[in-house]
mmCIF file of C-alpha atoms in Angstrom:
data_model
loop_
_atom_site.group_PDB
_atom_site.id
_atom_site.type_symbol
_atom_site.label_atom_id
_atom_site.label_comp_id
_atom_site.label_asym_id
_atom_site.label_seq_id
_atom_site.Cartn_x
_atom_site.Cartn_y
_atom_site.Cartn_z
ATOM 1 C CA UNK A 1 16.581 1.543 -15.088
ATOM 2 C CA UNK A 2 17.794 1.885 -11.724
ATOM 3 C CA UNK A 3 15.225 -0.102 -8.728
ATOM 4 C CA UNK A 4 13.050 2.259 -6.776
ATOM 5 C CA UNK A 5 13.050 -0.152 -4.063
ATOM 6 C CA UNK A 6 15.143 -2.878 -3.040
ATOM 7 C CA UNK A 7 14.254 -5.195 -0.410
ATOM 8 C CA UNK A 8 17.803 -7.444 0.856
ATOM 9 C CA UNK A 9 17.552 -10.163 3.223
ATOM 10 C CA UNK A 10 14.543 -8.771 5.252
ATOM 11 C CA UNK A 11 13.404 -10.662 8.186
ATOM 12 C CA UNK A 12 10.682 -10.070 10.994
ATOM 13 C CA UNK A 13 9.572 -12.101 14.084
ATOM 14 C CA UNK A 14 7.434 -11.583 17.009
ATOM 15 C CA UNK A 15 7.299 -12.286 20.631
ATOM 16 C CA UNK A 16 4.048 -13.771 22.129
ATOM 17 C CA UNK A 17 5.171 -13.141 25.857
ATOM 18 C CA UNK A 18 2.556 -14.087 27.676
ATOM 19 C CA UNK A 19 2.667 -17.655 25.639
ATOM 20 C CA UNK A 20 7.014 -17.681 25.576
ATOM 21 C CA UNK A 21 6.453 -17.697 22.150
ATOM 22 C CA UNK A 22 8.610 -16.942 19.220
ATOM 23 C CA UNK A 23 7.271 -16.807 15.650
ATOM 24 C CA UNK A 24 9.185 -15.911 12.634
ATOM 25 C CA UNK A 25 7.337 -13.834 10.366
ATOM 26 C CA UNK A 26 9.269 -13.604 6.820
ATOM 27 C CA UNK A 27 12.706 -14.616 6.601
ATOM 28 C CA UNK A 28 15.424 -13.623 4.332
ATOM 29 C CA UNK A 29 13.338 -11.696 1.877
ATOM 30 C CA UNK A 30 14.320 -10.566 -1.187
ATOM 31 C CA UNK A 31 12.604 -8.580 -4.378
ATOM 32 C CA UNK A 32 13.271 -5.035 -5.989
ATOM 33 C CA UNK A 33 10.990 -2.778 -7.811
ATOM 34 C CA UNK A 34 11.812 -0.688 -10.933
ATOM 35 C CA UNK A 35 10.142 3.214 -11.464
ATOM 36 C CA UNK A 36 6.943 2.951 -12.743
ATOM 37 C CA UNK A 37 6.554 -1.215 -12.220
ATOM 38 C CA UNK A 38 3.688 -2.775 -10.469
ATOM 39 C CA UNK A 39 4.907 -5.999 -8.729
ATOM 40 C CA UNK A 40 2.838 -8.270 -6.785
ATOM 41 C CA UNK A 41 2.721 -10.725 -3.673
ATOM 42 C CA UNK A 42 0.760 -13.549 -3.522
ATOM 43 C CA UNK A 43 0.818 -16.243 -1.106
ATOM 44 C CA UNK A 44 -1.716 -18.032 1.455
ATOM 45 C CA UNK A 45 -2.895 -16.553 4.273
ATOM 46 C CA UNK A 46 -0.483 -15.737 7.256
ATOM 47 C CA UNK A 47 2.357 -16.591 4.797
ATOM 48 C CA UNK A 48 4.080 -13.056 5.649
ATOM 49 C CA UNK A 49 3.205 -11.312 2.874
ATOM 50 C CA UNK A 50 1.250 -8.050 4.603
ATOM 51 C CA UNK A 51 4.206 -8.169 7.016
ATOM 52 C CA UNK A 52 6.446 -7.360 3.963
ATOM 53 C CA UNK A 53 4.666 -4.034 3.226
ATOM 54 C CA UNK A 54 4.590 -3.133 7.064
ATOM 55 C CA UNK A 55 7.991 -2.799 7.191
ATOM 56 C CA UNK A 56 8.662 -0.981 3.886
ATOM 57 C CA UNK A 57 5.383 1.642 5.189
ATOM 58 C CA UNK A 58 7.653 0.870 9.003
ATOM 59 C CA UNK A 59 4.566 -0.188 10.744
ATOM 60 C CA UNK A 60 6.832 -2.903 11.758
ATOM 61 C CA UNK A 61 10.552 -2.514 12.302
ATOM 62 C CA UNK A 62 12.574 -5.426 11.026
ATOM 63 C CA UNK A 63 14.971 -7.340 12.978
ATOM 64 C CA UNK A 64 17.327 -7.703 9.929
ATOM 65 C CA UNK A 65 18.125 -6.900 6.302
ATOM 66 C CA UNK A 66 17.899 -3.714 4.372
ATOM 67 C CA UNK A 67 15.277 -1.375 2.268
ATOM 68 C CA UNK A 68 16.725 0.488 0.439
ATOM 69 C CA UNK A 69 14.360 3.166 -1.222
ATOM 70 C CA UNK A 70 15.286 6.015 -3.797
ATOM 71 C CA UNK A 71 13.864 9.028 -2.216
ATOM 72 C CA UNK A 72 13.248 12.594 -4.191
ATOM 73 C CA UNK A 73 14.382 13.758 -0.669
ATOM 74 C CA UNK A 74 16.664 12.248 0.976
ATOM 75 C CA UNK A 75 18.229 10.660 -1.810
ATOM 76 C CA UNK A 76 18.899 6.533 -1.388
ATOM 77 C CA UNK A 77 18.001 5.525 2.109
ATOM 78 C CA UNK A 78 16.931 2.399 3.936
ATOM 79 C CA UNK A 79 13.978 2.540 5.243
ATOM 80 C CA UNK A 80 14.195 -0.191 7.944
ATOM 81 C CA UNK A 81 16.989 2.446 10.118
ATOM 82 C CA UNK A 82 15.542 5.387 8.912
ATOM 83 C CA UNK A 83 14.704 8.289 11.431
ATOM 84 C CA UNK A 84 10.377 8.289 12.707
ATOM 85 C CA UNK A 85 10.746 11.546 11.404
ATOM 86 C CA UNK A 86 11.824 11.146 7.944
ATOM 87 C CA UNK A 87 9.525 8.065 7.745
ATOM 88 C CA UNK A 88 6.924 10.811 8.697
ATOM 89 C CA UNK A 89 7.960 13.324 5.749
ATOM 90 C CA UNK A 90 7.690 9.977 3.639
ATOM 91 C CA UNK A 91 4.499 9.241 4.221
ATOM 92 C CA UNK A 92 3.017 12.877 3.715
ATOM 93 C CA UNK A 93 4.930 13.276 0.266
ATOM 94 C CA UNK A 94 6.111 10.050 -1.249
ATOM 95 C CA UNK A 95 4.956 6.758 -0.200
ATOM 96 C CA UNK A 96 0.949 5.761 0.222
ATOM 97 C CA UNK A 97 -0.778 2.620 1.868
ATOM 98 C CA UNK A 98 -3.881 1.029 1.093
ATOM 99 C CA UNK A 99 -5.268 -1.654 3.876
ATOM 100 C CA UNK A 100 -8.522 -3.309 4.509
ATOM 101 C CA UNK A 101 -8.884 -1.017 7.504
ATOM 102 C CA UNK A 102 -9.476 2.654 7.832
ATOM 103 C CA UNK A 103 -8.458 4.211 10.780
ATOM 104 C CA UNK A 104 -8.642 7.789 11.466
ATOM 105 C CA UNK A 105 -9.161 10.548 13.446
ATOM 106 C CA UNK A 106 -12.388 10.675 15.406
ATOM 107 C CA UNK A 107 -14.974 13.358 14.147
ATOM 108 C CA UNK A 108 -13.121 14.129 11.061
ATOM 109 C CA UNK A 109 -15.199 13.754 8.071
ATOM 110 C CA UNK A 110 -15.020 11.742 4.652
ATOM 111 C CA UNK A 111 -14.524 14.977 2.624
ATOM 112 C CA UNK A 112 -12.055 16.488 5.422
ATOM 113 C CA UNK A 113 -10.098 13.308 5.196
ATOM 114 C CA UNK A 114 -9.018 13.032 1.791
ATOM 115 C CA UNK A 115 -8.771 16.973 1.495
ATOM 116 C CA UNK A 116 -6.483 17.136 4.321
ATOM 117 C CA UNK A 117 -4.704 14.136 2.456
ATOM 118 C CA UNK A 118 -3.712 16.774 -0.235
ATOM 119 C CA UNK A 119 -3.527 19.952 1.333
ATOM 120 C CA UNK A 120 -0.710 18.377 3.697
ATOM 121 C CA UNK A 121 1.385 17.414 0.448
ATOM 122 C CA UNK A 122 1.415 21.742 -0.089
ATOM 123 C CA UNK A 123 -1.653 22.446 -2.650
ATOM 124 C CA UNK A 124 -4.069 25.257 -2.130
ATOM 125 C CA UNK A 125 -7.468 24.664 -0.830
ATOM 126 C CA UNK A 126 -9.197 24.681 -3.845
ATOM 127 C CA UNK A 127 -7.244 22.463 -5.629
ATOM 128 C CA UNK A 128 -7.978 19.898 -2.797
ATOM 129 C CA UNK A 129 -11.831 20.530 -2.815
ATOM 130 C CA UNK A 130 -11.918 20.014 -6.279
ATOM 131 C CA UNK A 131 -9.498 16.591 -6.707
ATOM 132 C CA UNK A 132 -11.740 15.405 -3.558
ATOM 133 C CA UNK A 133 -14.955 15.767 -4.851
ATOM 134 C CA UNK A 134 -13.536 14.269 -8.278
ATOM 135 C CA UNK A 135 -12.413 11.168 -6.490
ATOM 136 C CA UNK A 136 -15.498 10.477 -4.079
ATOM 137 C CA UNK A 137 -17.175 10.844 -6.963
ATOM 138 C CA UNK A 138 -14.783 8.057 -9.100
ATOM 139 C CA UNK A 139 -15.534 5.121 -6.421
ATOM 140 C CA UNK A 140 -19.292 6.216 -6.431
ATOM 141 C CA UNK A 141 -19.661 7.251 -2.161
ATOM 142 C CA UNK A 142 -22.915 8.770 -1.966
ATOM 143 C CA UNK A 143 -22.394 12.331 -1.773
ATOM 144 C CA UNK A 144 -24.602 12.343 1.317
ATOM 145 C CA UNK A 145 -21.607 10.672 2.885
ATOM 146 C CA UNK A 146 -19.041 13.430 2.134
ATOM 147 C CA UNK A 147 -19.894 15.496 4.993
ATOM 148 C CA UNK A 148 -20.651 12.057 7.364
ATOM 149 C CA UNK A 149 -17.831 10.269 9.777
ATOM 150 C CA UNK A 150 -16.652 7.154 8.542
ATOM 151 C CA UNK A 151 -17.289 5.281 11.565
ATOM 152 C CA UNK A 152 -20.685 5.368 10.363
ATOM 153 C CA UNK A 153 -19.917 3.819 7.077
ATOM 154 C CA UNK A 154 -20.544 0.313 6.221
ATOM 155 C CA UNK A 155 -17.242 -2.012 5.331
ATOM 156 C CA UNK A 156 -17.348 -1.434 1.554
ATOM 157 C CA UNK A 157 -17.639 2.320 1.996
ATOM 158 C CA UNK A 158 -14.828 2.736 4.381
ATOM 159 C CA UNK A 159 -12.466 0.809 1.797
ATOM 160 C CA UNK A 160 -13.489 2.612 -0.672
ATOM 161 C CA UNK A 161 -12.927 5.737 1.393
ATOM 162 C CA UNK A 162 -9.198 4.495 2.287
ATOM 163 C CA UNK A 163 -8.622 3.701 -1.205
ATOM 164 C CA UNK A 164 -9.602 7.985 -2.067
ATOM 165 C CA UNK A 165 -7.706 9.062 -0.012
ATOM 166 C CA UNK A 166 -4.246 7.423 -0.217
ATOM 167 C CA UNK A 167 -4.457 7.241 -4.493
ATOM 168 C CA UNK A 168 -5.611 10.931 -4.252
ATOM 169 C CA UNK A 169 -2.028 12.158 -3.387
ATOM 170 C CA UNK A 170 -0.449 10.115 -6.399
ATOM 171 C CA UNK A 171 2.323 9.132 -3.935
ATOM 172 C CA UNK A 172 5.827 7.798 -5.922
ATOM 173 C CA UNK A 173 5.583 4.344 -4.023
ATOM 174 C CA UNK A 174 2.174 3.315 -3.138
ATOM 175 C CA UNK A 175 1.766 -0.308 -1.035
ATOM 176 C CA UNK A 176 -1.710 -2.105 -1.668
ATOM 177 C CA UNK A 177 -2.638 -4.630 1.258
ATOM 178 C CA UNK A 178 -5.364 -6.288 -0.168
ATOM 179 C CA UNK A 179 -7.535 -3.170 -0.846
ATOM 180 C CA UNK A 180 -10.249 -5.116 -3.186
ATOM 181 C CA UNK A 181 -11.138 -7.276 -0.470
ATOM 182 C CA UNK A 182 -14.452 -6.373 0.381
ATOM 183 C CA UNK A 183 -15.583 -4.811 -2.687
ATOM 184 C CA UNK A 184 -18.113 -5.271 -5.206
ATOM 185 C CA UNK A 185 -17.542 -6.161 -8.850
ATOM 186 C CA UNK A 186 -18.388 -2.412 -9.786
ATOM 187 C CA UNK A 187 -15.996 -0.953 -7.208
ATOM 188 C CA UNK A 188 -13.092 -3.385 -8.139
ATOM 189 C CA UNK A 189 -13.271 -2.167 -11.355
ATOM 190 C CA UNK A 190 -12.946 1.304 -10.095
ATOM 191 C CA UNK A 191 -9.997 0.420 -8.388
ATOM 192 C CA UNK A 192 -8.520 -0.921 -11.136
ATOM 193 C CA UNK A 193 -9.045 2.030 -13.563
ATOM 194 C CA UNK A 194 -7.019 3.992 -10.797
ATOM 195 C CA UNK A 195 -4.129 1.535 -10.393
ATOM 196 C CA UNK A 196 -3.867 1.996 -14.676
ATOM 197 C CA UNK A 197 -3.966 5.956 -14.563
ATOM 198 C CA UNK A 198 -1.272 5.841 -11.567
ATOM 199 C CA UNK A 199 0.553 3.346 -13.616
ATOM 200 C CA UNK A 200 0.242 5.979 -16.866
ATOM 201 C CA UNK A 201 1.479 8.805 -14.798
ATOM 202 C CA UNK A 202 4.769 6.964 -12.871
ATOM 203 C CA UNK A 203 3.387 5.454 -9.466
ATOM 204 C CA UNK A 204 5.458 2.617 -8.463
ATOM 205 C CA UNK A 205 2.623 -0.206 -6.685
ATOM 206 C CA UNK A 206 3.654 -3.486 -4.599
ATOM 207 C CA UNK A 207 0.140 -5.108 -4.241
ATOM 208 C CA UNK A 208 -0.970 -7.741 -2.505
ATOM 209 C CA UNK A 209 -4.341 -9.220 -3.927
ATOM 210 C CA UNK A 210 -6.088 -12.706 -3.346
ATOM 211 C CA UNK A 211 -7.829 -12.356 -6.626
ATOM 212 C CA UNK A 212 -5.350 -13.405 -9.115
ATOM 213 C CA UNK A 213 -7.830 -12.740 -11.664
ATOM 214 C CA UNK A 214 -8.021 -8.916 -10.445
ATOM 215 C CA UNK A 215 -3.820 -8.885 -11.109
ATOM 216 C CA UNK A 216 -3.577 -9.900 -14.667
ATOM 217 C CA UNK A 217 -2.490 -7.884 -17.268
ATOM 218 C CA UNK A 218 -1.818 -5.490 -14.326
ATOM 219 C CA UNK A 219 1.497 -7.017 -13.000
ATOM 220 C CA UNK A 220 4.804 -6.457 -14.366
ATOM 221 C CA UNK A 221 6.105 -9.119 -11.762
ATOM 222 C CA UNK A 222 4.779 -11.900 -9.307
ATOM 223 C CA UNK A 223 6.827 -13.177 -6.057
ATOM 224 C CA UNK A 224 5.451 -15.329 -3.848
ATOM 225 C CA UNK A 225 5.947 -15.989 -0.395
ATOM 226 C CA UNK A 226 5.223 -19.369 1.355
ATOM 227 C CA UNK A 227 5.588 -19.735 5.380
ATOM 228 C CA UNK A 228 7.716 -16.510 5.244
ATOM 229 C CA UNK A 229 9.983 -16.947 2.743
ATOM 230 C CA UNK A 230 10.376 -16.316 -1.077
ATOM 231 C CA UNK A 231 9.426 -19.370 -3.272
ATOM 232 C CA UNK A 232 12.354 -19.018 -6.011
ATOM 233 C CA UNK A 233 11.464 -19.428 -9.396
ATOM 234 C CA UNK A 234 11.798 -23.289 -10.250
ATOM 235 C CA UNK A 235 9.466 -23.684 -6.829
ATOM 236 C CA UNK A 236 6.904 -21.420 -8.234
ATOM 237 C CA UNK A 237 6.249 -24.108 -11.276
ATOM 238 C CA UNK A 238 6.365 -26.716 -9.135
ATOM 239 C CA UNK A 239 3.697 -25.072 -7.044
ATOM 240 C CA UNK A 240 1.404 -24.456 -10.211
ATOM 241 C CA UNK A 241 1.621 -27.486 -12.238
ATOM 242 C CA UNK A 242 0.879 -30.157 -9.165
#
């Protein structure tokens, strides 16, 4: 089976200017992802490994190194010197991202957002209204909410908002940045019955989760990354047997 995504030699650093400050972010990264796998990252905080999925969703442009990503589209292209507007048509149709943050477009509503979310990918109306209501309903947002802004929404609700709305468009690629975070036991498990139906149906996931008891018998793979680069295999049993 040919890799969906292919990540060679990526590297990302930042300039503090007004502290003359260079930090290296991840360095030399490597790790590929086969149709229909669901690999994750683990790692310690700061350790690079949100940076990773930045600059395969190209909120971050990498310095160096390749990702390459098999596109219904455009065919095989690497995402890090792709154009902003075929990274756009990406987004809408083929890859999804799920952060602790939602951030969106002042007075839009919850039921507008995730509607919009499908209507943009070229369904009717009604289709939308009906796989929206079916998924606020799923992760259990009070339906008084549907028609509320989400800037009004408490932390748990808003993730569990942002989690609707990018699953709802069953997106070929989806990247998870640590979208259990703030939840409940009740809505992890939500999340989780999603991420198995997606799996069932061919999404390709790259998840990032700091409960490793939330990722088993959900990951095909594991890499971890420590102080921005890959720990290699024989490291990795190092790490958990002292």
């Amino acid at each position: 089976m040919d890799n969906l995504l292919s990540i060679e030699q990526l590297s990302k650093s930042f300039t503090l200017h007004n502290l003359n400050k260079h930090i290296k972010a991840v360095e030399e990264i490597n790790l590929h992802l086969k149709e229909g796998e669901f690999v994750g990252i683990t790692g310690k905080s700061g350790s690079g490994k949100s940076t990773v999925l930045r600059c395969i969703y190209r909120t971050y442009l990498p310095h160096s190194g390749s990702i390459w990503y098999h596109s219904q589209r455009f065919g095989r292209i690497d995402l890090a010197t792709a154009s902003e507007r075929t990274i756009i048509e990406l987004r809408k149709f083929e890859i999804g991202y799920v952060s602790q943050f939602l951030n969106v477009m002042p007075r839009t509503t919850a039921r507008e957002l995730v509607r919009h979310a499908i209507v943009e990918m070229g369904h009717e109306v009604d289709y939308a209204e009906n796989e929206t209501e079916k998924i606020l309903e799923h992760f259990e947002l009070d339906r008084s909410l549907w028609d509320s802004y989400p800037s009004t929404f408490s932390g748990g609700e808003k993730l569990r908002l942002n989690i609707a709305r990018a699953m709802v468009k069953k997106p070929r690629l989806l990247l998870l940045d640590e979208p259990t975070a703030s939840l409940d036991e009740g809505s992890k498990v939500k999340v989780k019955m999603l991420i198995e139906q997606l799996m069932k149906e061919g999404t390709t996931m790259l998840g990032i989760f700091h409960d490793l008891e939330f990722m088993q018998n959900l990951c095909n793979r594991e890499y971890q990354i420590r102080d921005g680069k890959m720990v290699v295999k024989e490291q990795q049993e190092k790490l958990t047997t002292s």
